[in-house]
Amino acid sequence: MSKRQGYAGLAALMAAVVLICGGIYLGVGAVKDKPALRTPPAAAPVWIGTWSASPVGVVPPATANRAHGGRDGRSVRNVVHTSIGGTAARVTVSNLYGTLPLRISAVSLAVRAGDGPEAVRGTLRQVTFGRAPGATVAPGGQLVSDPVVLRIPYDGDLLVTVHTPASGGAVTTHTQARQTSYLADGDRTRDEAGDAYTAQIRSWHHVTAVDVLTSEARGAVVAVGDSITDGISSTPDANRRWPDVLADRLAGRYGVLNEGISGNRLLSHDRGPSTLDRIDRDVLGRSGARTVIVAIGINDLLRAPYATTGESVVTGLTELSRRARAHGLRVVGATLLPCGGHLRCTPAVEAERIEVNEAIRSGGIFDAVVDFDRALRDPYAPQRLRTVYDSGDHLHPSDAGYARMGASVDTKAL
């Protein structure tokens, strides 16, 4: 839900803005809401991610066509929350897990009005691919749209609407969105009103990233992890995951990109490829990435049949850090949260968790450390989450726990 309003004058504002023909350079100097000040020239605008979500899996075709997907003549209006603003945007659509070509007939982008599927009047823009209104995404592939000139707010909501006209294969999704998005029959991508969007879904379909063109933000911080980063136990439609809290603290200076996957592991495939296998796509491939916060490993210790040792997790974290550094990223490592009281959190698992955390705190793996363990553990029972920070399952934080996590990150370390 957007925390800032006041987009009523955008229609008149954007009417004066044009794309320069013959290239993708944008006339961003014309996109403004105040008279130009006599200040030193700003840095050249660059593309930086404002939102992202890792593709996790698929909605089967039959299910997608019935109620949960965008195929077979339906429009999906994805609601995504921004961490930085800009003067233009571009959208990434994915067919990573599709088995057939994904045919897209229309895509639109708009600023969201209120809490439903309605767009702020005058902000809806058609999204094109190679200047064409539609595109076909090959199985396993993705496409990045042409730039769309639109004033993008930070800490606000966007509507990314995708219409797919024909029945096809499985729909690539991020399943645990903790965000309500919407469905409509037919091509309703140009609708500012939300009346046609009569069905709701709790996953993001087709869309995996939104970048903005900005000279204000300094880069992007990528949070990679499992369900605790994905925010699986946070309040839906409230943007209370710990990366959201961090984005609020950074106040538009850095994009914060959430690449958490519920159930994900560092070393082995489970609900998506391992973190080591997806780092190129979900971290190194993110626009403007400068820093990665790594919060992964507890599922490797907890979950059969591939449960592993603390030593193996430390080895994997060291390799992940090495690869990120090789691409010029600063790497911040997070300690593993307590899990005492959870069914799978045996004394043996607790011993392995302590081993991993000691290695992380030693300073030999990462450039900096955020100690989520110390921030959330019960001081009288350090193997457990403090009650106020426990969602109730003794593994995932409550909203208060996520707020504490987001507040624990030393922004200077970024």
Short mmCIF file of C-alpha atoms in Angstrom, two decimals:
data_model
loop_
_atom_site.label_atom_id
_atom_site.label_comp_id
_atom_site.label_asym_id
_atom_site.label_seq_id
_atom_site.Cartn_x
_atom_site.Cartn_y
_atom_site.Cartn_z
CA MET A 1 0.00 0.00 0.00
CA SER A 2 1.40 3.43 -0.95
CA LYS A 3 2.36 5.71 1.90
CA ARG A 4 2.49 8.84 -0.21
CA GLN A 5 -0.28 10.34 -2.31
CA GLY A 6 -0.58 13.32 -4.59
CA TYR A 7 -0.37 12.16 -8.17
CA ALA A 8 -3.37 14.10 -9.45
CA GLY A 9 -1.33 16.42 -11.65
CA LEU A 10 0.68 13.76 -13.39
CA ALA A 11 -1.38 13.68 -16.60
CA ALA A 12 -0.56 17.29 -17.44
CA LEU A 13 2.99 16.82 -16.28
CA MET A 14 3.76 13.84 -18.48
CA ALA A 15 2.11 15.27 -21.60
CA ALA A 16 5.20 17.39 -22.18
CA VAL A 17 7.55 14.42 -22.12
CA VAL A 18 8.58 12.55 -25.27
CA LEU A 19 10.96 9.76 -26.14
CA ILE A 20 13.69 10.81 -28.54
CA CYS A 21 13.12 8.93 -31.78
CA GLY A 22 15.79 6.59 -33.06
CA GLY A 23 17.17 5.56 -29.68
CA ILE A 24 16.27 4.77 -26.12
CA TYR A 25 17.79 7.85 -24.53
CA LEU A 26 15.01 9.54 -22.58
CA GLY A 27 14.29 13.21 -22.22
CA VAL A 28 14.34 12.94 -18.47
CA GLY A 29 15.10 16.61 -18.00
CA ALA A 30 11.53 17.38 -19.02
CA VAL A 31 10.03 15.10 -16.37
CA LYS A 32 9.79 17.31 -13.33
CA ASP A 33 7.32 18.64 -10.86
CA LYS A 34 9.19 21.78 -9.78
CA PRO A 35 11.08 24.54 -11.60
CA ALA A 36 14.72 23.69 -12.20
CA LEU A 37 17.03 24.94 -9.46
CA ARG A 38 20.43 26.45 -10.12
CA THR A 39 22.39 23.56 -8.70
CA PRO A 40 25.43 21.67 -9.95
CA PRO A 41 24.63 19.11 -12.67
CA ALA A 42 23.37 15.80 -11.28
CA ALA A 43 25.00 12.51 -12.08
CA ALA A 44 23.91 10.91 -15.34
CA PRO A 45 20.74 8.85 -14.83
CA VAL A 46 21.20 5.08 -14.69
CA TRP A 47 18.95 2.04 -14.46
CA ILE A 48 18.55 0.68 -10.92
CA GLY A 49 16.13 -1.94 -9.67
CA THR A 50 13.24 -0.66 -7.56
CA TRP A 51 11.43 -4.03 -7.15
CA SER A 52 12.05 -7.66 -7.96
CA ALA A 53 10.80 -11.14 -7.16
CA SER A 54 12.51 -14.41 -7.95
CA PRO A 55 10.61 -16.74 -10.27
CA VAL A 56 9.86 -19.77 -8.13
CA GLY A 57 7.75 -22.21 -10.11
CA VAL A 58 4.58 -22.51 -12.12
CA VAL A 59 0.85 -22.47 -11.92
CA PRO A 60 -0.29 -25.51 -13.95
CA PRO A 61 -2.16 -24.61 -17.16
CA ALA A 62 -5.52 -25.96 -16.05
CA THR A 63 -5.37 -24.03 -12.79
CA ALA A 64 -4.08 -20.93 -14.53
CA ASN A 65 -6.92 -20.91 -17.01
CA ARG A 66 -9.53 -21.33 -14.28
CA ALA A 67 -8.64 -18.81 -11.64
CA HIS A 68 -5.02 -18.16 -10.92
CA GLY A 69 -3.19 -17.25 -14.10
CA GLY A 70 -2.99 -14.92 -17.00
CA ARG A 71 -3.50 -17.31 -19.89
CA ASP A 72 -6.57 -17.96 -21.99
CA GLY A 73 -7.63 -14.37 -22.61
CA ARG A 74 -7.16 -12.97 -19.11
CA SER A 75 -5.31 -9.96 -17.73
CA VAL A 76 -3.19 -10.13 -14.58
CA ARG A 77 -2.79 -6.83 -12.72
CA ASN A 78 0.29 -7.33 -10.54
CA VAL A 79 0.70 -4.95 -7.60
CA VAL A 80 4.38 -4.26 -6.84
CA HIS A 81 5.92 -1.92 -4.25
CA THR A 82 8.75 0.45 -5.10
CA SER A 83 11.86 1.15 -3.04
CA ILE A 84 13.21 4.04 -5.13
CA GLY A 85 11.69 6.44 -7.61
CA GLY A 86 12.70 7.63 -11.05
CA THR A 87 11.71 9.37 -14.25
CA ALA A 88 11.13 6.22 -16.29
CA ALA A 89 10.74 2.49 -15.82
CA ARG A 90 11.26 -0.80 -17.60
CA VAL A 91 9.65 -4.15 -16.85
CA THR A 92 11.03 -7.69 -17.03
CA VAL A 93 8.64 -10.50 -17.96
CA SER A 94 9.68 -14.12 -17.53
CA ASN A 95 8.79 -17.49 -19.00
CA LEU A 96 11.51 -19.25 -17.04
CA TYR A 97 9.42 -22.26 -16.11
CA GLY A 98 7.17 -22.29 -19.16
CA THR A 99 7.28 -25.21 -21.56
CA LEU A 100 5.66 -23.33 -24.45
CA PRO A 101 6.26 -19.85 -25.91
CA LEU A 102 4.55 -17.18 -23.82
CA ARG A 103 2.54 -14.90 -26.09
CA ILE A 104 1.87 -11.46 -24.62
CA SER A 105 -0.49 -9.15 -26.50
CA ALA A 106 -0.38 -6.13 -24.18
CA VAL A 107 1.32 -4.83 -21.05
CA SER A 108 0.68 -1.62 -19.14
CA LEU A 109 2.26 0.23 -16.23
CA ALA A 110 0.55 2.67 -13.88
CA VAL A 111 0.76 4.18 -10.42
CA ARG A 112 -1.75 2.54 -8.11
CA ALA A 113 -4.57 4.53 -6.54
CA GLY A 114 -5.65 3.43 -3.09
CA ASP A 115 -5.73 -0.21 -2.03
CA GLY A 116 -7.33 -1.94 -5.02
CA PRO A 117 -6.72 -2.46 -8.76
CA GLU A 118 -7.46 1.16 -9.77
CA ALA A 119 -4.76 3.33 -11.38
CA VAL A 120 -4.09 6.97 -10.61
CA ARG A 121 -5.73 8.91 -13.44
CA GLY A 122 -3.33 9.94 -16.16
CA THR A 123 -0.52 7.57 -15.14
CA LEU A 124 -1.35 4.49 -17.22
CA ARG A 125 1.19 3.81 -19.95
CA GLN A 126 1.45 1.12 -22.60
CA VAL A 127 4.61 -0.97 -22.28
CA THR A 128 6.31 -2.01 -25.50
CA PHE A 129 8.99 -4.51 -26.48
CA GLY A 130 11.13 -3.45 -29.42
CA ARG A 131 8.47 -0.76 -29.98
CA ALA A 132 5.81 -3.41 -30.48
CA PRO A 133 2.83 -3.65 -28.11
CA GLY A 134 3.21 -7.41 -27.71
CA ALA A 135 5.93 -10.01 -27.57
CA THR A 136 6.61 -13.72 -27.40
CA VAL A 137 8.87 -15.01 -24.65
CA ALA A 138 10.63 -18.29 -25.39
CA PRO A 139 10.45 -21.14 -22.87
CA GLY A 140 13.09 -20.55 -20.23
CA GLY A 141 13.57 -16.95 -21.35
CA GLN A 142 12.76 -13.42 -20.31
CA LEU A 143 12.32 -10.03 -22.00
CA VAL A 144 13.07 -6.52 -20.78
CA SER A 145 10.67 -3.87 -22.03
CA ASP A 146 11.44 -0.59 -23.72
CA PRO A 147 11.73 2.41 -21.37
CA VAL A 148 8.42 3.91 -20.27
CA VAL A 149 8.48 7.59 -19.34
CA LEU A 150 6.53 7.94 -16.11
CA ARG A 151 7.26 9.59 -12.78
CA ILE A 152 7.77 6.59 -10.50
CA PRO A 153 7.27 7.28 -6.79
CA TYR A 154 9.45 5.68 -4.17
CA ASP A 155 7.68 3.80 -1.40
CA GLY A 156 4.60 3.52 -3.59
CA ASP A 157 2.68 0.89 -5.51
CA LEU A 158 2.72 0.22 -9.24
CA LEU A 159 0.29 -1.80 -11.35
CA VAL A 160 1.95 -3.99 -13.97
CA THR A 161 -0.81 -5.53 -16.08
CA VAL A 162 -0.13 -8.37 -18.51
CA HIS A 163 -2.62 -9.79 -21.03
CA THR A 164 -1.97 -13.20 -22.56
CA PRO A 165 -4.54 -13.96 -25.26
CA ALA A 166 -4.22 -17.71 -25.74
CA SER A 167 -4.12 -20.81 -23.64
CA GLY A 168 -0.62 -22.20 -23.23
CA GLY A 169 1.81 -23.83 -20.88
CA ALA A 170 2.43 -23.30 -17.20
CA VAL A 171 2.66 -19.72 -15.86
CA THR A 172 5.91 -18.62 -14.20
CA THR A 173 5.13 -17.15 -10.77
CA HIS A 174 6.44 -16.02 -7.44
CA THR A 175 4.02 -17.87 -5.23
CA GLN A 176 4.41 -16.32 -1.76
CA ALA A 177 3.89 -12.69 -2.69
CA ARG A 178 2.12 -11.61 0.52
CA GLN A 179 0.45 -9.16 -1.82
CA THR A 180 -2.97 -9.20 -3.45
CA SER A 181 -2.99 -8.87 -7.23
CA TYR A 182 -5.97 -9.04 -9.57
CA LEU A 183 -7.47 -10.83 -12.57
CA ALA A 184 -9.88 -9.73 -15.28
CA ASP A 185 -11.36 -11.42 -18.34
CA GLY A 186 -10.20 -10.08 -21.70
CA ASP A 187 -7.64 -7.39 -22.42
CA ARG A 188 -8.14 -4.84 -19.65
CA THR A 189 -4.57 -3.54 -19.67
CA ARG A 190 -5.76 -0.03 -20.63
CA ASP A 191 -8.35 0.21 -17.85
CA GLU A 192 -7.61 2.91 -15.28
CA ALA A 193 -10.64 1.75 -13.32
CA GLY A 194 -10.48 -1.52 -11.48
CA ASP A 195 -14.09 -2.64 -11.94
CA ALA A 196 -13.22 -5.45 -14.37
CA TYR A 197 -10.74 -7.02 -11.93
CA THR A 198 -13.15 -9.20 -10.03
CA ALA A 199 -10.79 -12.02 -8.98
CA GLN A 200 -7.84 -11.90 -6.60
CA ILE A 201 -4.58 -13.84 -6.43
CA ARG A 202 -1.74 -13.93 -3.90
CA SER A 203 1.16 -14.46 -6.29
CA TRP A 204 3.02 -12.43 -8.90
CA HIS A 205 2.66 -13.75 -12.45
CA HIS A 206 5.00 -13.19 -15.40
CA VAL A 207 6.71 -10.09 -13.91
CA THR A 208 10.05 -10.49 -12.12
CA ALA A 209 11.60 -7.00 -12.02
CA VAL A 210 10.95 -3.30 -12.41
CA ASP A 211 13.89 -0.93 -12.91
CA VAL A 212 13.79 2.86 -12.80
CA LEU A 213 15.91 5.50 -14.47
CA THR A 214 17.33 7.72 -11.76
CA SER A 215 20.16 10.07 -10.92
CA GLU A 216 19.17 10.18 -7.25
CA ALA A 217 19.67 6.62 -5.97
CA ARG A 218 23.18 5.25 -5.46
CA GLY A 219 22.55 1.64 -6.42
CA ALA A 220 20.64 -1.41 -5.26
CA VAL A 221 20.90 -3.67 -2.22
CA VAL A 222 19.86 -7.24 -3.01
CA ALA A 223 18.48 -9.36 -0.17
CA VAL A 224 18.80 -13.04 -1.02
CA GLY A 225 17.43 -15.75 1.22
CA ASP A 226 14.59 -18.10 2.08
CA SER A 227 11.09 -17.64 3.52
CA ILE A 228 12.37 -15.31 6.23
CA THR A 229 13.53 -12.88 3.53
CA ASP A 230 10.44 -13.64 1.42
CA GLY A 231 8.39 -12.52 4.45
CA ILE A 232 6.11 -15.53 4.50
CA SER A 233 4.71 -14.80 8.00
CA SER A 234 4.34 -11.03 7.56
CA THR A 235 0.95 -9.34 7.31
CA PRO A 236 -0.33 -9.47 3.71
CA ASP A 237 -0.62 -6.21 1.75
CA ALA A 238 1.33 -4.29 4.40
CA ASN A 239 4.94 -4.43 3.11
CA ARG A 240 6.35 -5.54 6.46
CA ARG A 241 9.06 -7.92 5.28
CA TRP A 242 12.47 -7.03 6.67
CA PRO A 243 13.75 -5.80 3.26
CA ASP A 244 10.73 -3.43 3.17
CA VAL A 245 11.73 -2.06 6.57
CA LEU A 246 15.28 -1.56 5.32
CA ALA A 247 13.98 0.23 2.21
CA ASP A 248 11.98 2.60 4.40
CA ARG A 249 15.12 3.42 6.37
CA LEU A 250 17.12 4.07 3.20
CA ALA A 251 14.38 6.46 2.03
CA GLY A 252 14.98 6.21 -1.70
CA ARG A 253 18.78 6.39 -1.59
CA TYR A 254 19.19 2.72 -2.51
CA GLY A 255 16.88 0.29 -4.24
CA VAL A 256 16.14 -2.76 -2.10
CA LEU A 257 15.41 -5.92 -4.07
CA ASN A 258 13.88 -8.93 -2.37
CA GLU A 259 15.18 -12.18 -3.84
CA GLY A 260 13.86 -14.45 -1.11
CA ILE A 261 12.25 -17.77 -1.99
CA SER A 262 10.24 -19.63 0.63
CA GLY A 263 11.80 -23.03 1.25
CA ASN A 264 14.99 -22.16 -0.61
CA ARG A 265 18.33 -23.70 0.32
CA LEU A 266 21.89 -22.60 -0.15
CA LEU A 267 23.21 -25.92 -1.43
CA SER A 268 20.42 -27.99 -2.96
CA HIS A 269 17.32 -27.56 -5.09
CA ASP A 270 14.09 -27.07 -3.14
CA ARG A 271 11.28 -24.75 -4.31
CA GLY A 272 13.56 -23.22 -6.84
CA PRO A 273 17.24 -23.72 -7.60
CA SER A 274 19.74 -23.45 -4.77
CA THR A 275 20.96 -19.98 -3.86
CA LEU A 276 24.35 -20.84 -5.32
CA ASP A 277 22.71 -21.86 -8.60
CA ARG A 278 20.54 -18.74 -8.85
CA ILE A 279 23.04 -16.09 -7.74
CA ASP A 280 23.90 -15.10 -11.32
CA ARG A 281 20.25 -14.51 -12.21
CA ASP A 282 18.84 -13.16 -8.95
CA VAL A 283 21.78 -11.18 -7.57
CA LEU A 284 24.50 -10.46 -10.11
CA GLY A 285 21.94 -9.85 -12.85
CA ARG A 286 19.97 -7.20 -10.96
CA SER A 287 20.22 -3.66 -12.30
CA GLY A 288 22.47 -1.38 -10.26
CA ALA A 289 23.34 -4.03 -7.68
CA ARG A 290 26.10 -2.85 -5.34
CA THR A 291 25.55 -4.85 -2.16
CA VAL A 292 24.06 -8.24 -1.37
CA ILE A 293 22.75 -9.28 2.04
CA VAL A 294 22.93 -13.07 2.35
CA ALA A 295 20.44 -14.66 4.77
CA ILE A 296 20.33 -18.35 3.89
CA GLY A 297 21.22 -21.72 5.36
CA ILE A 298 18.67 -22.73 7.97
CA ASN A 299 16.69 -24.93 5.56
CA ASP A 300 19.90 -26.74 4.66
CA LEU A 301 20.20 -27.75 8.32
CA LEU A 302 16.51 -28.42 8.98
CA ARG A 303 14.98 -30.11 6.01
CA ALA A 304 15.29 -33.77 5.06
CA PRO A 305 16.21 -35.58 2.88
CA TYR A 306 19.09 -33.24 2.05
CA ALA A 307 19.86 -31.93 5.52
CA THR A 308 23.54 -31.08 5.69
CA THR A 309 26.21 -29.97 8.16
CA GLY A 310 27.20 -26.57 9.40
CA GLU A 311 30.60 -27.05 7.81
CA SER A 312 29.01 -27.55 4.39
CA VAL A 313 26.86 -24.45 4.83
CA VAL A 314 29.94 -22.40 5.74
CA THR A 315 31.71 -23.68 2.63
CA GLY A 316 28.72 -22.71 0.49
CA LEU A 317 28.48 -19.24 2.04
CA THR A 318 32.19 -18.72 1.39
CA GLU A 319 31.74 -19.67 -2.27
CA LEU A 320 28.71 -17.39 -2.66
CA SER A 321 30.64 -14.50 -1.13
CA ARG A 322 33.62 -15.13 -3.40
CA ARG A 323 31.45 -15.06 -6.52
CA ALA A 324 29.66 -11.87 -5.52
CA ARG A 325 32.93 -10.11 -4.71
CA ALA A 326 34.36 -11.18 -8.05
CA HIS A 327 31.59 -9.11 -9.66
CA GLY A 328 32.39 -6.06 -7.52
CA LEU A 329 29.59 -6.44 -4.97
CA ARG A 330 29.95 -5.79 -1.26
CA VAL A 331 28.71 -8.84 0.66
CA VAL A 332 26.94 -8.64 4.02
CA GLY A 333 26.25 -11.94 5.77
CA ALA A 334 23.38 -12.55 8.20
CA THR A 335 23.49 -14.99 11.10
CA LEU A 336 20.84 -17.72 11.20
CA LEU A 337 17.85 -17.06 13.44
CA PRO A 338 17.06 -19.29 16.44
CA CYS A 339 14.62 -22.12 15.76
CA GLY A 340 14.19 -23.73 19.19
CA GLY A 341 10.68 -25.11 19.64
CA HIS A 342 10.26 -25.89 15.94
CA LEU A 343 9.56 -29.56 15.25
CA ARG A 344 12.68 -30.06 13.13
CA CYS A 345 15.02 -27.98 15.28
CA THR A 346 16.69 -30.79 17.19
CA PRO A 347 19.70 -30.34 19.50
CA ALA A 348 21.87 -31.59 16.62
CA VAL A 349 20.49 -28.91 14.30
CA GLU A 350 21.03 -26.28 16.99
CA ALA A 351 24.67 -27.29 17.29
CA GLU A 352 25.14 -26.93 13.53
CA ARG A 353 23.39 -23.53 13.55
CA ILE A 354 25.73 -22.28 16.26
CA GLU A 355 28.70 -23.49 14.22
CA VAL A 356 27.50 -21.54 11.17
CA ASN A 357 26.88 -18.37 13.18
CA GLU A 358 30.28 -18.51 14.83
CA ALA A 359 31.90 -18.78 11.41
CA ILE A 360 29.86 -15.83 10.10
CA ARG A 361 30.76 -13.67 13.12
CA SER A 362 34.45 -14.52 12.78
CA GLY A 363 34.78 -12.07 9.90
CA GLY A 364 36.41 -14.50 7.49
CA ILE A 365 33.50 -14.93 5.08
CA PHE A 366 31.79 -11.60 4.47
CA ASP A 367 32.70 -7.92 4.22
CA ALA A 368 30.27 -7.13 7.05
CA VAL A 369 27.82 -8.99 9.28
CA VAL A 370 24.25 -8.31 10.40
CA ASP A 371 23.53 -10.36 13.50
CA PHE A 372 19.87 -11.28 13.17
CA ASP A 373 20.38 -14.06 15.73
CA ARG A 374 21.39 -11.70 18.54
CA ALA A 375 18.75 -9.17 17.53
CA LEU A 376 15.81 -11.59 17.81
CA ARG A 377 16.79 -14.32 20.26
CA ASP A 378 15.38 -14.61 23.75
CA PRO A 379 18.12 -13.46 26.14
CA TYR A 380 17.01 -16.09 28.67
CA ALA A 381 16.70 -18.90 26.12
CA PRO A 382 19.03 -17.98 23.24
CA GLN A 383 18.13 -21.07 21.23
CA ARG A 384 14.62 -19.62 20.77
CA LEU A 385 13.11 -16.48 19.27
CA ARG A 386 11.97 -13.91 21.77
CA THR A 387 8.18 -14.30 22.09
CA VAL A 388 7.33 -10.87 20.70
CA TYR A 389 9.42 -11.63 17.61
CA ASP A 390 7.97 -15.12 17.03
CA SER A 391 5.14 -15.58 14.52
CA GLY A 392 4.08 -18.64 16.50
CA ASP A 393 5.84 -21.41 14.59
CA HIS A 394 9.20 -20.79 16.36
CA LEU A 395 10.97 -20.34 13.03
CA HIS A 396 9.52 -17.34 11.17
CA PRO A 397 9.43 -13.84 12.69
CA SER A 398 6.33 -11.81 13.46
CA ASP A 399 5.86 -8.33 12.03
CA ALA A 400 7.70 -7.04 15.10
CA GLY A 401 10.50 -9.49 14.38
CA TYR A 402 10.80 -8.35 10.77
CA ALA A 403 10.83 -4.73 11.93
CA ARG A 404 13.66 -5.59 14.33
CA MET A 405 15.58 -7.31 11.54
CA GLY A 406 15.25 -4.36 9.19
CA ALA A 407 16.35 -2.01 11.95
CA SER A 408 19.38 -4.19 12.74
CA VAL A 409 21.10 -3.64 9.40
CA ASP A 410 23.88 -1.08 9.73
CA THR A 411 23.21 1.15 6.73
CA LYS A 412 26.80 2.40 6.84
CA ALA A 413 27.92 -1.17 6.14
CA LEU A 414 26.06 -1.05 2.82
#
